[in-house]
C-alpha positions as MATLAB code, in Angstrom:
seq = 'MPKQIKDPVHGYIEVPAEILPLVDSPALQRLHHIRQLGFAYLVYPGANHTRFEHSLGAMHLASLLCRRLDFDKVQTRTICCAALLHDIGHGPYSHASERLMQEYTQFSHDDIREQLNQPALAAQLEKNAVSPDEVAALISGSHRYAGIIHGDLDVDRMDYLLRDAHYTGAPYGNFDAERLTKSLAIVADTLVLNESGISAAESLLIARTLMGPSVYYHHACRIAEEMFLLACRRHFGDNTDAVREFLTLDDVTATALLLNSPEPITRDLMIRIRTRNLYKRAVYAGRELVDRDHLPHTASGIERMHTAIAETAGVSPDKIILDIPPLRKEMKMDVKVRNHHDLVPFEEIVPMIAMMNATRQGQWRLGVYAPADLREKVGDAAREVLALRRATKQHKLTGII';
ca = [
     131.818 -100.887   11.237;
     134.439 -100.211    8.550;
     134.362 -102.343    5.423;
     137.349 -104.323    4.161;
     137.725 -104.465    0.373;
     140.294 -106.787   -1.196;
     142.453 -104.947   -3.722;
     145.051 -106.615   -5.982;
     147.471 -103.692   -5.626;
     147.296 -102.688   -1.949;
     145.883 -105.790   -0.294;
     142.947 -104.962    1.978;
     141.547 -101.434    1.787;
     139.582 -100.268    4.805;
     136.640  -97.985    4.072;
     135.421  -96.166    7.205;
     131.725  -96.660    7.941;
     131.010  -92.923    7.630;
     132.493  -92.816    4.094;
     130.839  -95.999    2.853;
     127.655  -94.204    1.648;
     129.869  -92.128   -0.670;
     131.283  -95.335   -2.154;
     127.718  -96.512   -2.809;
     126.610  -93.198   -4.349;
     125.672  -93.090   -8.075;
     128.614  -90.774   -8.819;
     131.123  -93.351   -7.525;
     129.310  -96.414   -8.821;
     129.367  -94.916  -12.342;
     133.157  -95.215  -12.227;
     132.781  -99.018  -12.214;
     131.992  -98.640  -15.909;
     134.765  -96.266  -16.975;
     138.085  -97.832  -17.926;
     141.059  -96.280  -16.197;
     143.209  -96.404  -19.338;
     140.635  -95.698  -22.029;
     141.553  -97.702  -25.136;
     144.742  -99.268  -23.752;
     142.919 -102.614  -23.543;
     143.376 -102.814  -27.319;
     147.125 -103.101  -26.677;
     147.193 -104.641  -23.191;
     144.256 -107.075  -22.851;
     144.513 -106.958  -19.060;
     143.978 -103.190  -18.906;
     140.313 -103.425  -17.977;
     140.639 -101.857  -14.546;
     138.357  -98.953  -13.749;
     138.284  -95.506  -12.238;
     136.330  -96.965   -9.315;
     139.116  -99.183   -8.027;
     141.681  -96.451   -8.643;
     139.577  -94.083   -6.528;
     139.549  -96.616   -3.685;
     143.315  -96.995   -4.023;
     143.894  -93.251   -3.884;
     141.681  -93.008   -0.787;
     143.656  -95.840    0.842;
     146.988  -94.103    0.253;
     145.523  -90.792    1.435;
     144.408  -92.481    4.668;
     147.892  -93.910    5.271;
     149.484  -90.547    4.581;
     147.087  -88.651    6.865;
     147.909  -91.088    9.642;
     151.611  -90.529    8.999;
     151.114  -86.749    9.081;
     149.102  -87.004   12.309;
     146.098  -85.131   10.913;
     142.987  -84.880   13.063;
     139.762  -86.724   12.218;
     138.146  -83.864   10.310;
     141.226  -83.204    8.170;
     141.672  -86.902    7.490;
     138.039  -87.396    6.534;
     138.104  -84.367    4.221;
     141.268  -85.507    2.442;
     140.032  -89.097    2.145;
     136.731  -87.881    0.678;
     138.650  -85.776   -1.841;
     140.800  -88.754   -2.833;
     137.713  -90.934   -3.209;
     135.827  -88.366   -5.309;
     138.700  -86.919   -7.323;
     137.764  -88.730  -10.567;
     133.975  -88.342  -10.658;
     134.426  -85.622  -13.301;
     135.812  -88.039  -15.892;
     133.820  -88.700  -19.040;
     133.624  -91.955  -21.026;
     136.953  -93.669  -21.646;
     138.661  -91.379  -19.139;
     141.284  -89.157  -20.751;
     140.030  -89.950  -24.263;
     137.043  -87.677  -23.623;
     139.071  -85.076  -21.705;
     139.969  -83.258  -24.927;
     136.312  -83.325  -25.979;
     135.466  -81.759  -22.623;
     138.007  -78.984  -23.122;
     137.014  -78.311  -26.736;
     133.298  -77.968  -26.004;
     133.096  -76.798  -22.384;
     136.523  -75.365  -21.380;
     136.343  -77.456  -18.210;
     138.538  -80.316  -17.014;
     137.719  -83.422  -15.002;
     139.180  -81.691  -11.917;
     136.351  -79.132  -11.923;
     133.852  -81.064   -9.815;
     132.364  -78.393   -7.532;
     129.025  -78.490   -9.339;
     128.873  -82.289   -9.150;
     129.348  -82.179   -5.400;
     125.884  -80.611   -5.251;
     124.313  -83.936   -6.281;
     121.896  -84.840   -3.450;
     123.575  -88.155   -2.559;
     127.012  -86.535   -2.329;
     125.976  -83.271   -0.706;
     123.990  -85.037    2.011;
     126.818  -87.392    2.930;
     129.469  -84.659    2.950;
     127.275  -82.536    5.206;
     126.603  -85.507    7.484;
     130.359  -85.989    7.889;
     131.000  -82.260    8.442;
     133.094  -82.183    5.276;
     133.098  -78.949    3.286;
     132.373  -79.426   -0.442;
     134.439  -76.303   -1.128;
     137.448  -77.856    0.606;
     137.024  -81.105   -1.285;
     136.831  -79.220   -4.589;
     139.883  -77.123   -3.668;
     141.927  -80.213   -2.790;
     141.079  -81.758   -6.155;
     141.639  -78.621   -8.238;
     144.944  -77.837   -6.529;
     144.043  -74.641   -4.655;
     143.970  -76.010   -1.095;
     146.927  -75.696    1.295;
     147.152  -79.499    1.420;
     146.384  -79.988   -2.268;
     149.791  -81.593   -2.773;
     148.377  -84.761   -1.231;
     145.752  -85.126   -3.992;
     146.960  -82.810   -6.747;
     150.722  -82.421   -6.586;
     154.053  -83.820   -7.677;
     154.043  -86.673   -5.166;
     150.304  -87.122   -4.797;
     148.364  -90.268   -3.912;
     146.518  -90.132   -7.257;
     149.764  -90.547   -9.205;
     151.123  -93.146   -6.804;
     148.073  -95.348   -7.219;
     147.619  -95.057  -10.968;
     151.253  -95.858  -11.742;
     151.192  -98.979   -9.569;
     147.739 -100.020  -10.776;
     148.420  -99.415  -14.461;
     151.671 -101.384  -14.245;
     149.857 -104.247  -12.510;
     147.043 -104.552  -15.035;
     149.053 -103.949  -18.218;
     151.966 -106.087  -17.096;
     154.350 -103.262  -18.025;
     157.199 -103.393  -15.494;
     158.009  -99.695  -15.643;
     155.423  -98.279  -13.229;
     156.616  -99.934  -10.045;
     158.151  -98.000   -7.168;
     158.098  -98.108   -3.369;
     154.881  -96.267   -2.499;
     155.033  -97.334    1.134;
     158.492  -95.850    1.535;
     157.416  -92.679   -0.216;
     154.340  -92.104    1.954;
     156.403  -92.700    5.099;
     158.930  -90.097    3.938;
     156.489  -87.204    3.501;
     155.926  -84.540    6.142;
     154.167  -81.209    6.630;
     156.281  -78.150    7.353;
     154.514  -74.784    7.604;
     151.400  -76.214    5.903;
     153.517  -77.452    2.986;
     154.156  -81.044    1.968;
     157.887  -81.813    2.052;
     159.983  -84.921    1.451;
     162.377  -86.254    4.024;
     165.795  -87.132    2.672;
     165.087  -90.820    3.270;
     162.466  -90.784    0.506;
     164.621  -89.439   -2.324;
     165.198  -92.841   -3.938;
     161.471  -93.656   -3.872;
     160.663  -90.249   -5.392;
     163.288  -90.794   -8.113;
     161.700  -94.162   -8.907;
     158.296  -92.496   -9.276;
     159.732  -89.969  -11.737;
     161.388  -92.718  -13.757;
     158.097  -94.643  -13.783;
     156.251  -91.590  -15.140;
     158.847  -91.189  -17.888;
     158.886  -94.825  -19.001;
     155.150  -95.498  -18.775;
     154.495  -92.684  -21.265;
     155.602  -94.287  -24.543;
     154.950  -97.834  -23.343;
     151.359  -97.337  -22.181;
     149.882  -93.831  -22.058;
     151.106  -92.691  -25.505;
     151.398  -96.050  -27.244;
     150.632  -95.466  -30.908;
     147.665  -97.869  -31.063;
     146.094  -96.229  -27.996;
     146.666  -92.842  -29.581;
     145.082  -93.920  -32.880;
     141.990  -95.371  -31.178;
     141.614  -92.204  -29.115;
     141.847  -90.004  -32.216;
     139.274  -92.181  -34.001;
     136.954  -91.886  -30.993;
     137.324  -88.098  -30.947;
     136.641  -87.850  -34.690;
     133.543  -90.016  -34.228;
     132.326  -87.707  -31.447;
     132.982  -84.513  -33.403;
     131.078  -85.819  -36.439;
     128.191  -86.951  -34.238;
     127.829  -83.813  -32.106;
     128.841  -81.072  -34.544;
     128.504  -77.833  -32.566;
     125.893  -79.126  -30.082;
     127.590  -78.276  -26.789;
     124.580  -79.273  -24.669;
     124.617  -82.769  -26.169;
     128.327  -83.075  -25.398;
     127.729  -82.054  -21.782;
     125.156  -84.837  -21.473;
     127.477  -87.306  -23.212;
     130.240  -86.611  -20.684;
     127.992  -87.880  -17.877;
     127.710  -91.319  -19.517;
     129.930  -94.340  -18.973;
     131.884  -96.354  -21.568;
     129.064  -98.759  -22.417;
     126.274  -96.210  -22.871;
     128.562  -93.794  -24.729;
     129.635  -96.532  -27.141;
     126.029  -97.585  -27.750;
     125.051  -93.989  -28.496;
     127.829  -93.550  -31.074;
     127.263  -96.965  -32.670;
     123.673  -95.873  -33.340;
     124.579  -92.408  -34.583;
     122.800  -91.054  -37.686;
     126.276  -90.133  -38.969;
     127.745  -92.994  -41.084;
     131.311  -91.848  -40.362;
     130.707  -92.035  -36.619;
     129.246  -95.529  -36.892;
     132.104  -96.754  -39.080;
     134.787  -95.407  -36.739;
     133.181  -96.946  -33.658;
     132.726 -100.317  -35.384;
     136.411 -100.193  -36.322;
     137.367  -99.559  -32.687;
     135.053 -102.315  -31.445;
     136.575 -104.819  -33.889;
     140.127 -103.452  -33.529;
     140.249 -102.571  -37.218;
     142.183  -99.408  -36.443;
     143.660  -96.849  -38.790;
     147.377  -97.427  -39.394;
     150.406  -95.171  -39.178;
     150.969  -93.522  -42.569;
     153.492  -91.165  -40.978;
     154.954  -91.361  -37.479;
     157.784  -88.874  -37.086;
     159.854  -87.598  -34.194;
     161.120  -84.060  -33.715;
     164.283  -84.772  -35.730;
     162.235  -85.161  -38.903;
     159.720  -82.365  -38.356;
     160.164  -78.657  -38.959;
     158.060  -77.434  -36.045;
     158.012  -73.900  -37.486;
     156.141  -75.362  -40.454;
     153.455  -76.893  -38.246;
     150.197  -75.054  -37.469;
     149.465  -74.151  -33.859;
     145.722  -73.442  -34.094;
     142.718  -75.679  -34.708;
     141.940  -73.876  -37.967;
     145.560  -74.218  -39.120;
     145.582  -77.936  -38.370;
     142.292  -78.325  -40.240;
     143.751  -76.575  -43.310;
     146.815  -78.850  -43.274;
     144.575  -81.880  -42.819;
     142.521  -80.832  -45.849;
     145.702  -80.267  -47.875;
     146.911  -83.813  -47.123;
     143.537  -85.265  -48.124;
     143.456  -83.283  -51.383;
     147.030  -84.221  -52.239;
     146.280  -87.887  -51.577;
     142.936  -87.716  -53.382;
     140.972  -89.252  -50.495;
     138.120  -88.177  -48.243;
     139.257  -86.057  -45.253;
     137.445  -88.491  -42.940;
     139.878  -91.207  -43.984;
     142.783  -89.244  -42.530;
     143.648  -88.270  -38.980;
     146.353  -85.668  -38.437;
     147.697  -85.920  -34.911;
     149.975  -83.076  -33.788;
     150.219  -83.516  -30.025;
     151.639  -80.795  -27.805;
     155.074  -81.380  -26.396;
     154.865  -83.214  -23.081;
     155.046  -80.818  -20.178;
     158.342  -80.676  -18.404;
     158.334  -82.486  -15.122;
     158.910  -80.174  -12.215;
     159.253  -81.182   -8.626;
     157.934  -78.295   -6.572;
     158.719  -80.209   -3.413;
     161.349  -79.305   -0.873;
     163.581  -81.961    0.636;
     164.185  -81.805    4.382;
     167.915  -82.242    4.694;
     168.723  -82.135    8.428;
     167.332  -78.703    9.366;
     167.286  -77.202    5.874;
     164.625  -77.317    3.168;
     166.331  -77.748   -0.203;
     164.653  -77.730   -3.651;
     164.326  -81.291   -4.939;
     165.984  -80.461   -8.254;
     169.149  -79.291   -6.502;
     169.563  -82.732   -4.976;
     168.304  -84.770   -7.941;
     169.724  -83.315  -11.191;
     168.386  -86.274  -13.202;
     165.111  -84.382  -13.798;
     166.726  -82.433  -16.644;
     167.766  -85.699  -18.300;
     164.288  -87.174  -17.906;
     162.698  -84.053  -19.391;
     164.982  -84.392  -22.405;
     163.862  -88.015  -22.717;
     160.194  -86.972  -22.533;
     160.679  -84.389  -25.280;
     162.335  -87.056  -27.407;
     159.238  -89.238  -27.049;
     157.104  -86.752  -29.018;
     155.651  -88.080  -32.280;
     153.630  -86.509  -35.081;
     151.175  -88.990  -36.558;
     149.137  -89.244  -39.724;
     146.749  -92.211  -39.628;
     144.625  -93.799  -42.349;
     142.931  -97.114  -43.211;
     145.409  -99.837  -44.179;
     144.538  -99.730  -47.903;
     145.228  -95.969  -48.048;
     148.342  -95.977  -45.880;
     150.959  -95.624  -48.642;
     149.069  -92.994  -50.632;
     148.331  -90.895  -47.538;
     151.886  -91.270  -46.260;
     153.374  -89.887  -49.497;
     150.968  -86.950  -49.475;
     151.577  -86.199  -45.794;
     155.362  -86.185  -46.178;
     154.988  -83.711  -49.059;
     152.549  -81.375  -47.279;
     154.354  -81.560  -43.932;
     157.761  -81.075  -45.589;
     159.268  -83.853  -43.490;
     163.005  -84.355  -43.523;
     164.272  -87.575  -45.011;
     164.977  -90.240  -42.399;
     168.565  -91.370  -41.992;
     169.593  -94.927  -41.160;
     170.083  -93.833  -37.539;
     166.534  -92.504  -37.376;
     165.232  -95.832  -38.661;
     167.300  -97.803  -36.165;
     165.946  -95.767  -33.256;
     162.331  -96.164  -34.393;
     161.643  -92.490  -35.071;
     159.465  -93.272  -38.085;
];
């Protein structure tokens, strides 16, 4: 018998009986203890939802879409399994540890083929005649139907935008997911959008653009994440094997490990996060104030600039965080729109993507963070070392600094 699970976003989610053992597997149950939005709970107290419920939501939307696309039972089961398992590769605090994963292992959370060999997962996939290679390909983006799980209009993105908006209370992530799923079709093994779904797709793009600065890149979330990463780097040093083990933990066990670190800096940073005694913005500058040609583009270059700011300010380097994020990737919609009998590139019909990409680039911020009592001293030193342009009244009015 299928199991009905009550979900605050989608209502009742039906889990087929044959997939239920996957839901109960250790790999999925671990996601109960990993926050979907990392440190966003420090800004939005309701943002305590987890990767587990998001995985159920993605599976639910995948099931609805497979039914709409008239897939057979094997295809549907494979895609639903991929949607359910797509986040088992996440480390503690979700995307906060993603950069740690890339720095130490050169992998991403989408690389889960090895994890699918876990006995509980492998046995259930085999029992359901589901290929682990197909599941991994759907999640990594190399499968012919990968657009359902890993694409521009995928069920992963649909669920997390709706779910993150619900739990943070931010009104920007809402769009008509039901309309969107009903407007998708398969043409020559490619996911396409029927013309009737253009408005819903536009709403999803707008949601992605607005949720960025409001939730995903909120400065307090960014500061906590940078403090967490600094704590991890000081604790692990160059011990890649220890990092690999750390990435298999959940939020609670990872936090306990770092709070008991032999490194005083690591302990102090984690206590600050736990008590919300975060570093403050000494400098927070948009592209208009930054000479990007003056900025370093390598880890060693950033480290040298970080050291220069600390020396100029006369403070310990561990009291300063220099945050030079990459520019946000341009949104592209590699989806064709079925307009009568023609397939037309989405961007030809919806020119607003260029405007939204300009908005996303304008959301970029360089940050220098320090404890509150060092904020002014570090800010003066950072502006000198970074050769920041002087802010005009217009820059101040628009919140660029």
